[in-house]
Amino acid sequence: MKPIYKISLVALALIGLSACNQEQKAASADKVELSSVEQKEAYSVGASIGRYMAGHIKEQEELGFSVDRALIVTGFQQGLKDELQLTEDEMQKVLEGLDQKLNEKRMAKVQEMAAKSMQESKAYLEQNKAKEGVITTESGLQYEVLTPGEGEKPAAEDIVTVHYRGTLIDGTEFDSSYSRGEPAEFALNRVIPGWTEGVQLMPVGAKYRFVIPSELAYGERDMGTIPANSTLIFEVELLKVKKADAPVEPTEAEASAK
């Protein structure tokens, strides 16, 4: 018999999430003994399934589906006892239907957010380009010099070392080398077009603010934290440039072996 949870992620709700039962909140909050390895293993299995499925239940509710948490717990308990009120085939059909409905809702939400992002991005780009100090390139990239630099400028093939912070136009941060506590290093032609074009304008030591239209970023792709059609804002410090044709410096081990 094929396990249902292999057919649908939603089916994991039948083997977990007892913590979601509002009638059992007090019990689930009680401390339990976790002194032995076996106790910790059992607890970790249940807790990890519960936390994992809590995210899926939350998504269902955010997409507009009502979720009977008490029935989820009942299904879990009866599944453990093998006293199911539906057959395996019936549950599989129900869960496949639920997956389909969820996917349709997800797609509708993605399309709605993409349309909203496009409209808001156009308005933001129009407003930003009118600001003093903002330069718009032929491609539509907008940039502003925050701190001038005097070093060399990179070519697209070069490897650059940068510090940066990326946000959406509403200020939501989606990436930051500052938060990670170390700069990033990468080949300039291996990133989004807005970066490849923009960073080539920067001399080493400079800090620029880039406003990158979606067509120079991720376009119609939904990147999770970055909705489709999003205009992106980056503050970038160019710290170092390594020319693509520069000789590779030997490591300490290689140097001492000579």
mmCIF file of N, CA and C in Angstrom, residues 15-101:
data_model
loop_
_atom_site.group_PDB
_atom_site.id
_atom_site.type_symbol
_atom_site.label_atom_id
_atom_site.label_comp_id
_atom_site.label_asym_id
_atom_site.label_seq_id
_atom_site.Cartn_x
_atom_site.Cartn_y
_atom_site.Cartn_z
ATOM 1 N N ILE A 15 -0.473 12.641 10.050
ATOM 2 C CA ILE A 15 0.438 11.977 10.977
ATOM 3 C C ILE A 15 1.114 12.966 11.909
ATOM 4 N N GLY A 16 0.632 14.196 11.967
ATOM 5 C CA GLY A 16 1.254 15.171 12.861
ATOM 6 C C GLY A 16 0.344 16.325 13.189
ATOM 7 N N LEU A 17 0.907 17.313 13.872
ATOM 8 C CA LEU A 17 0.230 18.561 14.219
ATOM 9 C C LEU A 17 -0.748 18.442 15.373
ATOM 10 N N SER A 18 -0.553 17.522 16.282
ATOM 11 C CA SER A 18 -1.438 17.484 17.438
ATOM 12 C C SER A 18 -1.319 18.774 18.249
ATOM 13 N N ALA A 19 -0.157 19.446 18.103
ATOM 14 C CA ALA A 19 0.033 20.711 18.821
ATOM 15 C C ALA A 19 -0.898 21.794 18.316
ATOM 16 N N CYS A 20 -1.483 21.590 17.132
ATOM 17 C CA CYS A 20 -2.387 22.589 16.571
ATOM 18 C C CYS A 20 -3.786 22.501 17.170
ATOM 19 N N ASN A 21 -4.057 21.465 17.886
ATOM 20 C CA ASN A 21 -5.385 21.297 18.463
ATOM 21 C C ASN A 21 -5.575 22.282 19.608
ATOM 22 N N GLN A 22 -6.503 23.205 19.432
ATOM 23 C CA GLN A 22 -6.701 24.235 20.440
ATOM 24 C C GLN A 22 -7.123 23.642 21.779
ATOM 25 N N GLU A 23 -7.803 22.503 21.767
ATOM 26 C CA GLU A 23 -8.264 21.897 23.001
ATOM 27 C C GLU A 23 -7.117 21.248 23.774
ATOM 28 N N GLN A 24 -5.948 21.077 23.093
ATOM 29 C CA GLN A 24 -4.831 20.415 23.749
ATOM 30 C C GLN A 24 -3.659 21.351 23.966
ATOM 31 N N LYS A 25 -3.901 22.666 23.929
ATOM 32 C CA LYS A 25 -2.812 23.624 24.087
ATOM 33 C C LYS A 25 -2.122 23.461 25.441
ATOM 34 N N ALA A 26 -2.917 23.294 26.479
ATOM 35 C CA ALA A 26 -2.322 23.178 27.803
ATOM 36 C C ALA A 26 -1.458 21.936 27.900
ATOM 37 N N ALA A 27 -1.951 20.820 27.357
ATOM 38 C CA ALA A 27 -1.201 19.567 27.423
ATOM 39 C C ALA A 27 0.090 19.650 26.631
ATOM 40 N N SER A 28 0.034 20.264 25.446
ATOM 41 C CA SER A 28 1.213 20.343 24.598
ATOM 42 C C SER A 28 2.269 21.256 25.190
ATOM 43 N N ALA A 29 1.832 22.182 26.081
ATOM 44 C CA ALA A 29 2.774 23.106 26.695
ATOM 45 C C ALA A 29 3.462 22.489 27.911
ATOM 46 N N ASP A 30 2.941 21.359 28.392
ATOM 47 C CA ASP A 30 3.530 20.725 29.558
ATOM 48 C C ASP A 30 4.938 20.235 29.250
ATOM 49 N N LYS A 31 5.794 20.304 30.267
ATOM 50 C CA LYS A 31 7.140 19.778 30.129
ATOM 51 C C LYS A 31 7.086 18.256 30.150
ATOM 52 N N VAL A 32 7.877 17.637 29.291
ATOM 53 C CA VAL A 32 7.974 16.187 29.278
ATOM 54 C C VAL A 32 9.415 15.799 29.549
ATOM 55 N N GLU A 33 9.599 14.593 30.015
ATOM 56 C CA GLU A 33 10.949 14.132 30.327
ATOM 57 C C GLU A 33 11.696 13.793 29.050
ATOM 58 N N LEU A 34 12.856 14.391 28.883
ATOM 59 C CA LEU A 34 13.677 14.164 27.689
ATOM 60 C C LEU A 34 15.114 13.877 28.127
ATOM 61 N N SER A 35 15.264 12.874 28.961
ATOM 62 C CA SER A 35 16.585 12.563 29.499
ATOM 63 C C SER A 35 17.331 11.526 28.672
ATOM 64 N N SER A 36 16.610 10.590 28.080
ATOM 65 C CA SER A 36 17.271 9.529 27.316
ATOM 66 C C SER A 36 17.324 9.873 25.827
ATOM 67 N N VAL A 37 18.214 9.205 25.123
ATOM 68 C CA VAL A 37 18.317 9.398 23.678
ATOM 69 C C VAL A 37 17.012 9.014 22.997
ATOM 70 N N GLU A 38 16.407 7.912 23.448
ATOM 71 C CA GLU A 38 15.166 7.439 22.836
ATOM 72 C C GLU A 38 14.029 8.452 23.008
ATOM 73 N N GLN A 39 13.955 9.063 24.198
ATOM 74 C CA GLN A 39 12.928 10.072 24.440
ATOM 75 C C GLN A 39 13.123 11.285 23.540
ATOM 76 N N LYS A 40 14.371 11.712 23.404
ATOM 77 C CA LYS A 40 14.670 12.857 22.547
ATOM 78 C C LYS A 40 14.376 12.545 21.083
ATOM 79 N N GLU A 41 14.651 11.300 20.668
ATOM 80 C CA GLU A 41 14.368 10.908 19.285
ATOM 81 C C GLU A 41 12.867 10.958 19.015
ATOM 82 N N ALA A 42 12.086 10.373 19.930
ATOM 83 C CA ALA A 42 10.633 10.354 19.741
ATOM 84 C C ALA A 42 10.055 11.762 19.735
ATOM 85 N N TYR A 43 10.517 12.577 20.677
ATOM 86 C CA TYR A 43 10.024 13.955 20.751
ATOM 87 C C TYR A 43 10.404 14.730 19.494
ATOM 88 N N SER A 44 11.623 14.550 19.015
ATOM 89 C CA SER A 44 12.093 15.293 17.842
ATOM 90 C C SER A 44 11.304 14.934 16.598
ATOM 91 N N VAL A 45 10.943 13.646 16.454
ATOM 92 C CA VAL A 45 10.129 13.232 15.302
ATOM 93 C C VAL A 45 8.793 13.962 15.319
ATOM 94 N N GLY A 46 8.115 13.925 16.460
ATOM 95 C CA GLY A 46 6.813 14.585 16.547
ATOM 96 C C GLY A 46 6.906 16.090 16.402
ATOM 97 N N ALA A 47 7.908 16.694 17.060
ATOM 98 C CA ALA A 47 8.034 18.154 17.016
ATOM 99 C C ALA A 47 8.381 18.643 15.622
ATOM 100 N N SER A 48 9.263 17.937 14.925
ATOM 101 C CA SER A 48 9.664 18.385 13.595
ATOM 102 C C SER A 48 8.510 18.269 12.607
ATOM 103 N N ILE A 49 7.742 17.188 12.725
ATOM 104 C CA ILE A 49 6.561 17.040 11.851
ATOM 105 C C ILE A 49 5.534 18.129 12.169
ATOM 106 N N GLY A 50 5.344 18.391 13.463
ATOM 107 C CA GLY A 50 4.382 19.418 13.851
ATOM 108 C C GLY A 50 4.752 20.786 13.334
ATOM 109 N N ARG A 51 6.014 21.169 13.503
ATOM 110 C CA ARG A 51 6.442 22.494 13.044
ATOM 111 C C ARG A 51 6.399 22.578 11.522
ATOM 112 N N TYR A 52 6.787 21.491 10.852
ATOM 113 C CA TYR A 52 6.768 21.492 9.393
ATOM 114 C C TYR A 52 5.345 21.667 8.870
ATOM 115 N N MET A 53 4.419 20.892 9.435
ATOM 116 C CA MET A 53 3.048 20.957 8.946
ATOM 117 C C MET A 53 2.339 22.229 9.386
ATOM 118 N N ALA A 54 2.790 22.842 10.487
ATOM 119 C CA ALA A 54 2.184 24.107 10.921
ATOM 120 C C ALA A 54 2.312 25.154 9.823
ATOM 121 N N GLY A 55 3.445 25.134 9.118
ATOM 122 C CA GLY A 55 3.637 26.072 8.010
ATOM 123 C C GLY A 55 2.637 25.837 6.890
ATOM 124 N N HIS A 56 2.344 24.561 6.595
ATOM 125 C CA HIS A 56 1.387 24.254 5.532
ATOM 126 C C HIS A 56 -0.035 24.621 5.944
ATOM 127 N N ILE A 57 -0.356 24.378 7.222
ATOM 128 C CA ILE A 57 -1.684 24.765 7.704
ATOM 129 C C ILE A 57 -1.837 26.283 7.656
ATOM 130 N N LYS A 58 -0.804 27.002 8.056
ATOM 131 C CA LYS A 58 -0.841 28.461 8.012
ATOM 132 C C LYS A 58 -1.031 28.950 6.579
ATOM 133 N N GLU A 59 -0.338 28.304 5.634
ATOM 134 C CA GLU A 59 -0.484 28.706 4.232
ATOM 135 C C GLU A 59 -1.917 28.483 3.749
ATOM 136 N N GLN A 60 -2.513 27.331 4.110
ATOM 137 C CA GLN A 60 -3.888 27.068 3.707
ATOM 138 C C GLN A 60 -4.817 28.168 4.206
ATOM 139 N N GLU A 61 -4.635 28.567 5.457
ATOM 140 C CA GLU A 61 -5.494 29.601 6.024
ATOM 141 C C GLU A 61 -5.257 30.943 5.337
ATOM 142 N N GLU A 62 -3.994 31.252 5.027
ATOM 143 C CA GLU A 62 -3.693 32.510 4.347
ATOM 144 C C GLU A 62 -4.251 32.533 2.928
ATOM 145 N N LEU A 63 -4.387 31.356 2.332
ATOM 146 C CA LEU A 63 -4.958 31.272 0.988
ATOM 147 C C LEU A 63 -6.480 31.250 1.005
ATOM 148 N N GLY A 64 -7.069 31.299 2.209
ATOM 149 C CA GLY A 64 -8.524 31.397 2.311
ATOM 150 C C GLY A 64 -9.235 30.097 2.607
ATOM 151 N N PHE A 65 -8.500 29.029 2.893
ATOM 152 C CA PHE A 65 -9.127 27.754 3.219
ATOM 153 C C PHE A 65 -9.342 27.654 4.725
ATOM 154 N N SER A 66 -10.504 27.147 5.111
ATOM 155 C CA SER A 66 -10.731 26.888 6.531
ATOM 156 C C SER A 66 -10.113 25.534 6.873
ATOM 157 N N VAL A 67 -9.525 25.441 8.054
ATOM 158 C CA VAL A 67 -8.846 24.214 8.477
ATOM 159 C C VAL A 67 -9.417 23.782 9.818
ATOM 160 N N ASP A 68 -9.993 22.585 9.856
ATOM 161 C CA ASP A 68 -10.528 22.025 11.097
ATOM 162 C C ASP A 68 -9.388 21.303 11.818
ATOM 163 N N ARG A 69 -8.754 21.995 12.723
ATOM 164 C CA ARG A 69 -7.581 21.434 13.387
ATOM 165 C C ARG A 69 -7.940 20.249 14.281
ATOM 166 N N ALA A 70 -9.133 20.278 14.858
ATOM 167 C CA ALA A 70 -9.555 19.162 15.701
ATOM 168 C C ALA A 70 -9.652 17.878 14.880
ATOM 169 N N LEU A 71 -10.144 18.000 13.643
ATOM 170 C CA LEU A 71 -10.245 16.816 12.791
ATOM 171 C C LEU A 71 -8.867 16.333 12.340
ATOM 172 N N ILE A 72 -7.938 17.257 12.192
ATOM 173 C CA ILE A 72 -6.573 16.850 11.868
ATOM 174 C C ILE A 72 -6.022 15.959 12.975
ATOM 175 N N VAL A 73 -6.245 16.376 14.221
ATOM 176 C CA VAL A 73 -5.767 15.598 15.355
ATOM 177 C C VAL A 73 -6.491 14.255 15.432
ATOM 178 N N THR A 74 -7.805 14.273 15.161
ATOM 179 C CA THR A 74 -8.562 13.022 15.161
ATOM 180 C C THR A 74 -8.021 12.063 14.108
ATOM 181 N N GLY A 75 -7.762 12.595 12.919
ATOM 182 C CA GLY A 75 -7.195 11.752 11.867
ATOM 183 C C GLY A 75 -5.843 11.194 12.255
ATOM 184 N N PHE A 76 -5.031 12.019 12.925
ATOM 185 C CA PHE A 76 -3.724 11.576 13.397
ATOM 186 C C PHE A 76 -3.871 10.426 14.386
ATOM 187 N N GLN A 77 -4.748 10.611 15.343
ATOM 188 C CA GLN A 77 -4.930 9.585 16.371
ATOM 189 C C GLN A 77 -5.480 8.294 15.788
ATOM 190 N N GLN A 78 -6.477 8.405 14.888
ATOM 191 C CA GLN A 78 -7.051 7.202 14.298
ATOM 192 C C GLN A 78 -6.079 6.540 13.326
ATOM 193 N N GLY A 79 -5.235 7.353 12.702
ATOM 194 C CA GLY A 79 -4.220 6.772 11.829
ATOM 195 C C GLY A 79 -3.218 5.943 12.609
ATOM 196 N N LEU A 80 -2.846 6.413 13.803
ATOM 197 C CA LEU A 80 -1.930 5.645 14.642
ATOM 198 C C LEU A 80 -2.533 4.311 15.060
ATOM 199 N N LYS A 81 -3.853 4.317 15.256
ATOM 200 C CA LYS A 81 -4.538 3.090 15.692
ATOM 201 C C LYS A 81 -4.991 2.234 14.515
ATOM 202 N N ASP A 82 -4.781 2.740 13.305
ATOM 203 C CA ASP A 82 -5.266 2.059 12.098
ATOM 204 C C ASP A 82 -6.780 1.844 12.160
ATOM 205 N N GLU A 83 -7.489 2.887 12.587
ATOM 206 C CA GLU A 83 -8.946 2.853 12.682
ATOM 207 C C GLU A 83 -9.534 3.969 11.821
ATOM 208 N N LEU A 84 -9.141 3.995 10.562
ATOM 209 C CA LEU A 84 -9.520 5.075 9.661
ATOM 210 C C LEU A 84 -10.980 4.966 9.239
ATOM 211 N N GLN A 85 -11.620 6.131 9.069
ATOM 212 C CA GLN A 85 -13.009 6.181 8.630
ATOM 213 C C GLN A 85 -13.126 6.357 7.116
ATOM 214 N N LEU A 86 -12.003 6.577 6.448
ATOM 215 C CA LEU A 86 -11.959 6.618 4.986
ATOM 216 C C LEU A 86 -10.938 5.592 4.527
ATOM 217 N N THR A 87 -11.141 5.079 3.323
ATOM 218 C CA THR A 87 -10.179 4.134 2.782
ATOM 219 C C THR A 87 -8.932 4.882 2.290
ATOM 220 N N GLU A 88 -7.859 4.134 2.060
ATOM 221 C CA GLU A 88 -6.637 4.729 1.519
ATOM 222 C C GLU A 88 -6.923 5.424 0.189
ATOM 223 N N ASP A 89 -7.701 4.776 -0.669
ATOM 224 C CA ASP A 89 -8.017 5.361 -1.978
ATOM 225 C C ASP A 89 -8.831 6.638 -1.832
ATOM 226 N N GLU A 90 -9.777 6.641 -0.905
ATOM 227 C CA GLU A 90 -10.597 7.836 -0.691
ATOM 228 C C GLU A 90 -9.742 9.001 -0.191
ATOM 229 N N MET A 91 -8.860 8.735 0.761
ATOM 230 C CA MET A 91 -8.002 9.793 1.292
ATOM 231 C C MET A 91 -7.042 10.312 0.232
ATOM 232 N N GLN A 92 -6.522 9.392 -0.555
ATOM 233 C CA GLN A 92 -5.599 9.809 -1.607
ATOM 234 C C GLN A 92 -6.294 10.727 -2.604
ATOM 235 N N LYS A 93 -7.510 10.399 -2.976
ATOM 236 C CA LYS A 93 -8.274 11.221 -3.916
ATOM 237 C C LYS A 93 -8.569 12.593 -3.308
ATOM 238 N N VAL A 94 -8.973 12.608 -2.034
ATOM 239 C CA VAL A 94 -9.267 13.872 -1.355
ATOM 240 C C VAL A 94 -8.032 14.756 -1.294
ATOM 241 N N LEU A 95 -6.907 14.177 -0.929
ATOM 242 C CA LEU A 95 -5.675 14.951 -0.755
ATOM 243 C C LEU A 95 -5.120 15.446 -2.083
ATOM 244 N N GLU A 96 -5.265 14.644 -3.130
ATOM 245 C CA GLU A 96 -4.849 15.107 -4.451
ATOM 246 C C GLU A 96 -5.714 16.290 -4.888
ATOM 247 N N GLY A 97 -7.019 16.228 -4.565
ATOM 248 C CA GLY A 97 -7.901 17.359 -4.877
ATOM 249 C C GLY A 97 -7.519 18.607 -4.093
ATOM 250 N N LEU A 98 -7.139 18.409 -2.825
ATOM 251 C CA LEU A 98 -6.712 19.545 -2.013
ATOM 252 C C LEU A 98 -5.435 20.147 -2.560
ATOM 253 N N ASP A 99 -4.501 19.316 -2.964
ATOM 254 C CA ASP A 99 -3.267 19.819 -3.572
ATOM 255 C C ASP A 99 -3.559 20.661 -4.808
ATOM 256 N N GLN A 100 -4.488 20.187 -5.626
ATOM 257 C CA GLN A 100 -4.830 20.922 -6.843
ATOM 258 C C GLN A 100 -5.428 22.283 -6.503
ATOM 259 N N LYS A 101 -6.324 22.314 -5.522
ATOM 260 C CA LYS A 101 -6.932 23.587 -5.122
ATOM 261 C C LYS A 101 -5.887 24.541 -4.552
#
